Coordinates of C-alpha atoms in Angstrom, one line a residue:
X1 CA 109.9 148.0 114.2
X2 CA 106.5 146.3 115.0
X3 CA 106.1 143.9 117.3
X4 CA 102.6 142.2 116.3
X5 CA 103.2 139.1 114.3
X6 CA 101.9 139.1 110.3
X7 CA 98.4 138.0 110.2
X8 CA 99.4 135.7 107.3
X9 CA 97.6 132.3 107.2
X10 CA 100.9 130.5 107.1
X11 CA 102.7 131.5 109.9
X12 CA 101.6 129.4 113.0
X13 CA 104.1 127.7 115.3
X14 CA 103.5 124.2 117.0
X15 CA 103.0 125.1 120.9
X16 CA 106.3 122.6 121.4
X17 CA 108.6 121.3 119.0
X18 CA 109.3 117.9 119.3
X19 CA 113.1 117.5 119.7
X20 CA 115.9 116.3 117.7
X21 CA 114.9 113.1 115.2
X22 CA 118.2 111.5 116.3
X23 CA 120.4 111.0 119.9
X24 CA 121.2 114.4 120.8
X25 CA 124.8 114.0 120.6
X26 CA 124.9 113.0 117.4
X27 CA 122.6 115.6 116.3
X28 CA 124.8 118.3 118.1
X29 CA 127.8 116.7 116.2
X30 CA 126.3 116.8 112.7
X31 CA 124.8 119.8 113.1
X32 CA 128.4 121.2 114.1
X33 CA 130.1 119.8 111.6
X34 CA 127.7 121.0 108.7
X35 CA 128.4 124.3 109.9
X36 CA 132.2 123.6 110.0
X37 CA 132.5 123.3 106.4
X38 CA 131.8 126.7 106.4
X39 CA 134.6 127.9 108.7
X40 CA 136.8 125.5 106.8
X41 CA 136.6 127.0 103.4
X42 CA 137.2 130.3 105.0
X43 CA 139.9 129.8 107.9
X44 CA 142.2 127.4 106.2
X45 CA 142.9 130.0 103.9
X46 CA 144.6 132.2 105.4
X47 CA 148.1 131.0 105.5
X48 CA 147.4 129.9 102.0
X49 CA 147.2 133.4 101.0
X50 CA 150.5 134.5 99.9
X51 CA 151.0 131.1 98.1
X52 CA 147.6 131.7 95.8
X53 CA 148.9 135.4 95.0
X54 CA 152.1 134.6 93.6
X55 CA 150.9 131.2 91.7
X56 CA 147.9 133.3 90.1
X57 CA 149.6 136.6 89.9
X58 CA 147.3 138.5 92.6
X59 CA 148.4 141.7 94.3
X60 CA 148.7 141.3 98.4
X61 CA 146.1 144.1 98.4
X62 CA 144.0 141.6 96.3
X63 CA 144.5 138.2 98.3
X64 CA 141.9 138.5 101.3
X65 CA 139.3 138.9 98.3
X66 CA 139.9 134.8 98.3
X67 CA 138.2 135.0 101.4
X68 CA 135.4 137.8 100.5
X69 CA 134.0 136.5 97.4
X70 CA 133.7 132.8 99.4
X71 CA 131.5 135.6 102.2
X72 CA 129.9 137.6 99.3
X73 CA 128.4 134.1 97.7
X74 CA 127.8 132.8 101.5
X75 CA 125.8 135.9 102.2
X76 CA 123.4 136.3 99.0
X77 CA 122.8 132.4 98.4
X78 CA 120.9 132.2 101.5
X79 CA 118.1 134.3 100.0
X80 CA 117.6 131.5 98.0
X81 CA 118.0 128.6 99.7
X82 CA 115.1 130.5 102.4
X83 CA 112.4 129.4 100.7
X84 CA 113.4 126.2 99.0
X85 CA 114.2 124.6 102.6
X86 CA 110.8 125.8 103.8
X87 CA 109.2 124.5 100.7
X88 CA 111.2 121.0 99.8
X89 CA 112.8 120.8 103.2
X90 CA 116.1 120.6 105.2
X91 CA 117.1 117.4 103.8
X92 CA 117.0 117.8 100.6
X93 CA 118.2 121.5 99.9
X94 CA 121.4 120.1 102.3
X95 CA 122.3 117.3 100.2
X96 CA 121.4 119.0 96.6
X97 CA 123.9 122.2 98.5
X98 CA 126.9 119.5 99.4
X99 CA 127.3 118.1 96.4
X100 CA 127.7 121.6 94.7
X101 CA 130.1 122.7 97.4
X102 CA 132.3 119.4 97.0
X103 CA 132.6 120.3 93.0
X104 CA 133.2 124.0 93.6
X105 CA 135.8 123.3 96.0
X106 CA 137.4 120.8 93.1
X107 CA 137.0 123.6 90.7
X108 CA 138.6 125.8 92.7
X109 CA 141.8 123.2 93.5
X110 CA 142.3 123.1 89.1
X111 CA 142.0 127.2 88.8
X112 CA 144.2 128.2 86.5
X113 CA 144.1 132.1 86.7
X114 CA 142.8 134.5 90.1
X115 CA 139.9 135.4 88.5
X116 CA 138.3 131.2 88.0
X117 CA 139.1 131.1 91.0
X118 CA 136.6 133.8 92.7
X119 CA 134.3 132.4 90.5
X120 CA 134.7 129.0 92.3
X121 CA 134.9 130.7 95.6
X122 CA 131.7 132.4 94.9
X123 CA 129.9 129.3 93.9
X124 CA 131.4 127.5 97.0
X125 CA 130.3 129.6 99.3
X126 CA 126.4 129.9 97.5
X127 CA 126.5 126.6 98.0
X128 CA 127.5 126.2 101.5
X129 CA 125.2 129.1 102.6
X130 CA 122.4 125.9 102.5
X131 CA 124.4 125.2 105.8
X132 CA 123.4 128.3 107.7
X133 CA 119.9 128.4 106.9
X134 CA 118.7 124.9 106.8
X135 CA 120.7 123.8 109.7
X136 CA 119.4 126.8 111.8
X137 CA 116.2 125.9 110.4
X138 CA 116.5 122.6 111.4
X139 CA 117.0 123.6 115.2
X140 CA 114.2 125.5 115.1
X141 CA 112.1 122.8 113.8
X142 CA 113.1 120.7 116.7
X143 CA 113.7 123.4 119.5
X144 CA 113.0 127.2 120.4
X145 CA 113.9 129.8 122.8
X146 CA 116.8 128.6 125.6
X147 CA 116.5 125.4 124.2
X148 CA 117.7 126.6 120.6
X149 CA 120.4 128.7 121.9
X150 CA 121.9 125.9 124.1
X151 CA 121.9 123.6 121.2
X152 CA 123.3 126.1 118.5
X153 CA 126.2 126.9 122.3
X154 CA 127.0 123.4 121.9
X155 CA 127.1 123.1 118.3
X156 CA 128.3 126.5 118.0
X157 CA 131.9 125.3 120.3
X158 CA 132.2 122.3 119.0
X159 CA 132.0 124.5 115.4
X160 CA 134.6 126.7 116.5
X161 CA 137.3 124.2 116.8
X162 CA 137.7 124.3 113.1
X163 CA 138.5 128.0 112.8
X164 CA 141.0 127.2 115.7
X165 CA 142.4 124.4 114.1
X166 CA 141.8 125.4 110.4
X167 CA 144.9 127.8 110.1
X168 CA 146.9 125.0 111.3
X169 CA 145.6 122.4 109.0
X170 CA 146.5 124.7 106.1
X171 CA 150.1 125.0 107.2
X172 CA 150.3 121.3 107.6
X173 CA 148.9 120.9 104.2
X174 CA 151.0 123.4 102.8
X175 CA 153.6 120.6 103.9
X176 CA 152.8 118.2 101.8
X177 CA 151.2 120.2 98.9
X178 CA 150.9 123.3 97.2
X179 CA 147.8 125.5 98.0
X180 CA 145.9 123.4 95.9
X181 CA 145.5 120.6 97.8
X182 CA 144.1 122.4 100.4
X183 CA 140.6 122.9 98.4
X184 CA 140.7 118.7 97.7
X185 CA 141.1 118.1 101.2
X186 CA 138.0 120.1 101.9
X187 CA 136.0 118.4 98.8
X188 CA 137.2 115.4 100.5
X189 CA 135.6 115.6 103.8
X190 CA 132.6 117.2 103.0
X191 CA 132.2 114.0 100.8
X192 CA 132.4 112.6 104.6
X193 CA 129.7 114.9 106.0
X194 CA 127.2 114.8 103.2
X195 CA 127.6 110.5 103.6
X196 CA 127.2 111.0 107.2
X197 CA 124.1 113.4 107.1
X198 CA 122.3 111.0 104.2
X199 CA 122.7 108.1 106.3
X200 CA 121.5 109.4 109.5
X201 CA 119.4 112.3 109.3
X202 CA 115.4 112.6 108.6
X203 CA 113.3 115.4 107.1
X204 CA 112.9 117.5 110.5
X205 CA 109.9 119.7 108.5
X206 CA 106.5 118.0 108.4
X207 CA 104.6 117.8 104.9
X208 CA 102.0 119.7 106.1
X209 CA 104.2 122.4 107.2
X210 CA 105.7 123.1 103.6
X211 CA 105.1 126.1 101.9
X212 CA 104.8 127.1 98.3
X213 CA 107.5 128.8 96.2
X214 CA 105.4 132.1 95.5
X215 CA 106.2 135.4 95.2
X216 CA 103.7 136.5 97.2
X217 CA 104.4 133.9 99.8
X218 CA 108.1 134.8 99.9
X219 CA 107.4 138.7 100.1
X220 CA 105.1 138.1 103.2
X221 CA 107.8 136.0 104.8
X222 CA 110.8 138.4 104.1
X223 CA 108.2 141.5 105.2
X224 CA 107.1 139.6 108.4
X225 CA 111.1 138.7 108.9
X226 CA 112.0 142.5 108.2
X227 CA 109.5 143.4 110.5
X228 CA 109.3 141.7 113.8
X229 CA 110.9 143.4 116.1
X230 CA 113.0 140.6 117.7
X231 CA 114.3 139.4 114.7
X232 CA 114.7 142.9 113.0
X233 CA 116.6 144.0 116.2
X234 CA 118.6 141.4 117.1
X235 CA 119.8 140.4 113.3
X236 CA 120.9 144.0 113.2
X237 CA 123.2 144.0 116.2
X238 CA 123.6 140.2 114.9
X239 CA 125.0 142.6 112.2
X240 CA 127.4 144.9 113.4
X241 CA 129.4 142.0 115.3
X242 CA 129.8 139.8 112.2
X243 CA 131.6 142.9 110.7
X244 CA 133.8 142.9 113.4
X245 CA 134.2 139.1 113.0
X246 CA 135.2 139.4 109.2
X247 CA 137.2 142.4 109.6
X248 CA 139.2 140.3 111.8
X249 CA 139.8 137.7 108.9
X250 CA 140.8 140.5 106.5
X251 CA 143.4 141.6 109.3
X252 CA 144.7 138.6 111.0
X253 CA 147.3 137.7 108.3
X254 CA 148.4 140.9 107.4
X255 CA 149.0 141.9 111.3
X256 CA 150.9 138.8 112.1
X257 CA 153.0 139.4 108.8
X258 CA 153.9 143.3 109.3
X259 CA 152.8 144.6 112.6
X260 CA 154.3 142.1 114.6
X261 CA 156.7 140.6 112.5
X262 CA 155.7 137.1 113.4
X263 CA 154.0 135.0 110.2
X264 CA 155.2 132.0 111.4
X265 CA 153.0 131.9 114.5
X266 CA 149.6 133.3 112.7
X267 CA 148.1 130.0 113.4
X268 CA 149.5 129.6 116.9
X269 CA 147.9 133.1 117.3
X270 CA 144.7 132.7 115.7
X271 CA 144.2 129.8 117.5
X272 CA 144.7 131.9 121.1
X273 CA 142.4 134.4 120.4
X274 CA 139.5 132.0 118.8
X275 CA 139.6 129.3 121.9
X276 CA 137.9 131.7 124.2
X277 CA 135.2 131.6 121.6
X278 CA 134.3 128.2 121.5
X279 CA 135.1 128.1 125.5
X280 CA 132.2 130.7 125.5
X281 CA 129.8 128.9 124.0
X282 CA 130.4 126.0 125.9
X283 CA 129.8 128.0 129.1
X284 CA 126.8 129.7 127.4
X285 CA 125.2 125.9 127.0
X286 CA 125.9 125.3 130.8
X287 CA 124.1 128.5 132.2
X288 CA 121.7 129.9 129.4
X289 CA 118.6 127.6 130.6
X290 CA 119.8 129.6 134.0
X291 CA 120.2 133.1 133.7
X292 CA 118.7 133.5 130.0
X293 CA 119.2 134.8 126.6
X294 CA 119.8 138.2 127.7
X295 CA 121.5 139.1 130.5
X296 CA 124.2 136.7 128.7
X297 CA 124.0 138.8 125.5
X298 CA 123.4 142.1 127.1
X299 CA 126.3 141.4 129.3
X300 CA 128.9 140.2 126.7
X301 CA 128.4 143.3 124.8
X302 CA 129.0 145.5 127.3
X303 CA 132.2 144.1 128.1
X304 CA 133.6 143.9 124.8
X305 CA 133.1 147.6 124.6
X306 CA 135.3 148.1 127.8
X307 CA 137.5 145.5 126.3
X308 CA 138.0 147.4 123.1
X309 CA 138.4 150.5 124.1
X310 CA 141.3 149.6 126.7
X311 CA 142.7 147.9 123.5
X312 CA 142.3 150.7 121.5
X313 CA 144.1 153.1 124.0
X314 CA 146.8 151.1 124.2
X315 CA 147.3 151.3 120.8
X316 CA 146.9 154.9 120.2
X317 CA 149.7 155.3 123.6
X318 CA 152.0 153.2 121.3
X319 CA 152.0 150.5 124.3
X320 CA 150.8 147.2 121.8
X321 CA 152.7 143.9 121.8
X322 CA 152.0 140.7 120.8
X323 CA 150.9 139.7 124.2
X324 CA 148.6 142.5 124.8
X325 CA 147.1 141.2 121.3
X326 CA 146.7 138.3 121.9
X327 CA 144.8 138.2 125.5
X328 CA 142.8 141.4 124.7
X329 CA 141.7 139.8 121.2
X330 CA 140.6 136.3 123.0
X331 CA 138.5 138.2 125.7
X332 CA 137.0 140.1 123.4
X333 CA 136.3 137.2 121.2
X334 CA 135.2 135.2 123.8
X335 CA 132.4 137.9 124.3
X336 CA 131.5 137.8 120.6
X337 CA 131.0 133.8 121.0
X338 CA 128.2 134.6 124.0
X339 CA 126.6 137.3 122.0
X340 CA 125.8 136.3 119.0
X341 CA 125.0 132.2 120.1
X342 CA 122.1 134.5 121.9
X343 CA 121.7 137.4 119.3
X344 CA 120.7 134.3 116.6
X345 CA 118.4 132.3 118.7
X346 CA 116.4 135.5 120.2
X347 CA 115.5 136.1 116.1
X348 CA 114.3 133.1 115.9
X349 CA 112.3 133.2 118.7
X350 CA 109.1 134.0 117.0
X351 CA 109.9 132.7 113.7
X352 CA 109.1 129.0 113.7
X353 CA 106.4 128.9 111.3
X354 CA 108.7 130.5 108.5
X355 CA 112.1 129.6 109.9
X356 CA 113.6 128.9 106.6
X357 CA 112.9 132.0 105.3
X358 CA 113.8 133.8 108.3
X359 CA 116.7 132.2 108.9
X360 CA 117.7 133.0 105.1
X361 CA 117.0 137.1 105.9
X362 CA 118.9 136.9 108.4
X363 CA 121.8 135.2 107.4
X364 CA 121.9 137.4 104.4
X365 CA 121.5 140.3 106.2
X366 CA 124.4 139.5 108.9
X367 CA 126.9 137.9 106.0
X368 CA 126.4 140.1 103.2
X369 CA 126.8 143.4 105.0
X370 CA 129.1 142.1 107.9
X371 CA 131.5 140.6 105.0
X372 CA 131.5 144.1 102.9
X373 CA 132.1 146.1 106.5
X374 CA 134.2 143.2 107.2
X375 CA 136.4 143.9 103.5
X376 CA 136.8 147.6 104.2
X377 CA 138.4 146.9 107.9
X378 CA 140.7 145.1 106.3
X379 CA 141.5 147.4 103.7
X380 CA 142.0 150.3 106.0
X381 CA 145.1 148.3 108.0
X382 CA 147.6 150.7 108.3
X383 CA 150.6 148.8 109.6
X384 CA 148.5 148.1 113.3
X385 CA 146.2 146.7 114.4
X386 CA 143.9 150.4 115.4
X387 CA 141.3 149.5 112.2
X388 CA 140.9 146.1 113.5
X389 CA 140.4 147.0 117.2
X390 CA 138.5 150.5 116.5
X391 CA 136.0 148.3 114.3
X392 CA 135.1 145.7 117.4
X393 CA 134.6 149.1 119.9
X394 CA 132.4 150.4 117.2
X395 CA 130.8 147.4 116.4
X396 CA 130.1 146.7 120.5
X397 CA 128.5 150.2 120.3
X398 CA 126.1 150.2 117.4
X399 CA 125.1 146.3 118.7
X400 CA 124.5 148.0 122.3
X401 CA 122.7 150.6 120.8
X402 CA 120.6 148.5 118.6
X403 CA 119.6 146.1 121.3
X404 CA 118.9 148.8 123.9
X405 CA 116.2 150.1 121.2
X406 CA 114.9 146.9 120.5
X407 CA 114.3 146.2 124.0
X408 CA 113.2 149.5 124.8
X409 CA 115.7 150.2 127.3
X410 CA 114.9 147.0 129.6
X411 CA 118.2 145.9 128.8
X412 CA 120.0 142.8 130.9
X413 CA 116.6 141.2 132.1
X414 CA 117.2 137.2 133.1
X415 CA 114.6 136.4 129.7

């Protein structure tokens, strides 16, 4: 991994970015609930599940795949929507990437078979990829290094309430509805965010800051993303923790449903062990101008190894409960939340001149391979929740690992 910097012309960073175009809370706000619509189409899902399989004839071994193909489309899109937001701009690639999300979501409510129905789900999550790497982009175009990651803390909690929340709002809908309501509710307020971003929010990259649509251009900002050692480093370990994230959303159902014998409370549940998350990133907001990037990140990991290996051994000693679950889970979510808030700003660090493109290698990188890792933890549940927890100890260790050889072994230093 090199750590010189691509002497292509087009690469320069402004000595200080000038802040966000808007109030900051507001800014915060949309930015979080662009990236909500994400968690949205994924989370409220999941107690939707066993409803979709038996209206479109699906296996249960074949039901989380509502959730990959959404990841699998989330992931590769973002290749693409790179170098369009660093050659058209945020703005524009947002709103063109909303639209298509709000019709794929309507698509997807009027399926009439499992298989039109990945198809939407791939389209919908193509679409909504736009919203990891322009809005990432976007907060680089207005701030870098501690100020990025305590902006994308905040945004980042305020995010997480929907994957708290979202399993809950698919029960309640499930209420009223069939499953299928579920996917017009989402077309229906991202019809609300896509008003709200067109009405309030500027271009945040300057005309003179555009880049062509080349594929030479494109190749020497892939190569000088691949490359750095910062983002290279950190996007990898980035990596490993997103498979631990989506192996988790593969699991979650299934676990509640068999393991523990307790469906019914899946959202209760889910919502326990996500809260520390977005209680993480709150605190991360509060003392990363403080202590720094990574001693937080360093730190996290490190105890989300000890974490999961206590789990783990409780497991394999036969002495799991619900309880146990549930608080090991959360603490070892909440370290997630303060890792990878860190993990994603320190790639960015040096990226600013190319941040859409970067942002789009990385996002692919950590989506497309975390969801497929992510797929195969889920396949391997054997009636406990071992694959889940033996894929966050793993996970901690190749991140750890990763890290300590991107750092060089100066691991933990207040930076």
């Amino acid at each position: 991994m090199s750590e010189s910097r691509s002497a292509d012309p087009v690469t320069p960073v402004a000595a200080e970015p000038p802040g966000a175009p808007i109030g900051f809370v507001e800014f915060v706000l949309l930015i979080a609930a662009l990236m909500a619509l994400t968690a949205l189409g994924i989370d409220s899902m999941l107690p939707a599940l066993p409803a979709i399989g038996e209206a479109l004839n699906a296996s249960p071994a074949a039901r989380p795949f509502v959730v990959t193909a959404f990841l699998i489309g989330f992931g590769v899109a973002q290749l693409v929507h790179g170098p369009l937001a660093d050659r058209y701009g945020r703005r524009r690639v947002l709103l063109v990437a909303l639209v298509i999300y709000i019709i794929a979501n309507a698509a997807s409510a009027v399926a009439g078979s499992f298989l039109l129905l990945m198809i939407a789900r791939v389209c919908a999550g193509a679409a909504i990829a736009a919203t990891r790497v322009a809005t990432v982009a976007l907060v680089r175009d207005c701030y870098h290094g501690r100020a990025m990651a305590q902006v994308m803390s905040i945004a980042f909690m305020v995010f997480m309430v929907v994957p708290i929340l979202a399993p809950a709002f698919g029960e309640l809908v499930l209420l009223f509805g069939n499953w299928r309501l579920i996917f017009w509710t989402i077309a229906g307020l991202s019809t609300l965010v896509l008003i709200w971003f067109a009405v309030r929010m500027p271009e945040t990259l300057a005309p003179e800051a555009q880049l062509p649509i080349s594929p030479s251009r494109i190749w020497s900002g892939w190569r000088e993303t691949a490359t750095d050692r910062l983002s290279l480093g950190y996007t990898l370990a980035a990596t490993a923790l997103m498979a631990a994230l989506y192996g988790y959303l593969n699991s979650i159902q299934p676990i509640m449903a068999v393991t523990f014998g307790r469906e019914k409370l899946l959202a209760l549940i889910f919502a326990t062990t996500s809260v520390t998350m977005a209680a993480a990133n709150l605190l991360n907001s509060r003392i990363v101008m403080r202590l720094g990037t990574r001693l937080i990140s360093h730190s996290a990991v490190s105890i989300l190894i000890a974490v999961s290996a206590l789990h783990f051994a409780l497991i394999a000693l036969g002495m799991e409960s619900l309880v146990t679950f549930a608080v090991l889970q959360a603490i070892t979510m909440a370290c997630f939340g303060l890792a990878t808030s860190n993990f994603s700003a320190m790639a960015m660090e040096r990226m600013g001149g190319i941040a859409g493109t970067a942002s789009s290698v990385q996002g692919f990188t950590s989506v497309t391979i975390g969801s497929i890792i992510g797929a195969g933890i889920g396949q391997a549940f054997d009636g406990t929740a071992g694959p889940l927890v033996l894929g966050f100890l793993t996970a901690g260790i190749v991140a750890f690992g990763v890290v300590f050889v991107t750092e060089r072994g100066r691991m933990f230093r207040p930076l």
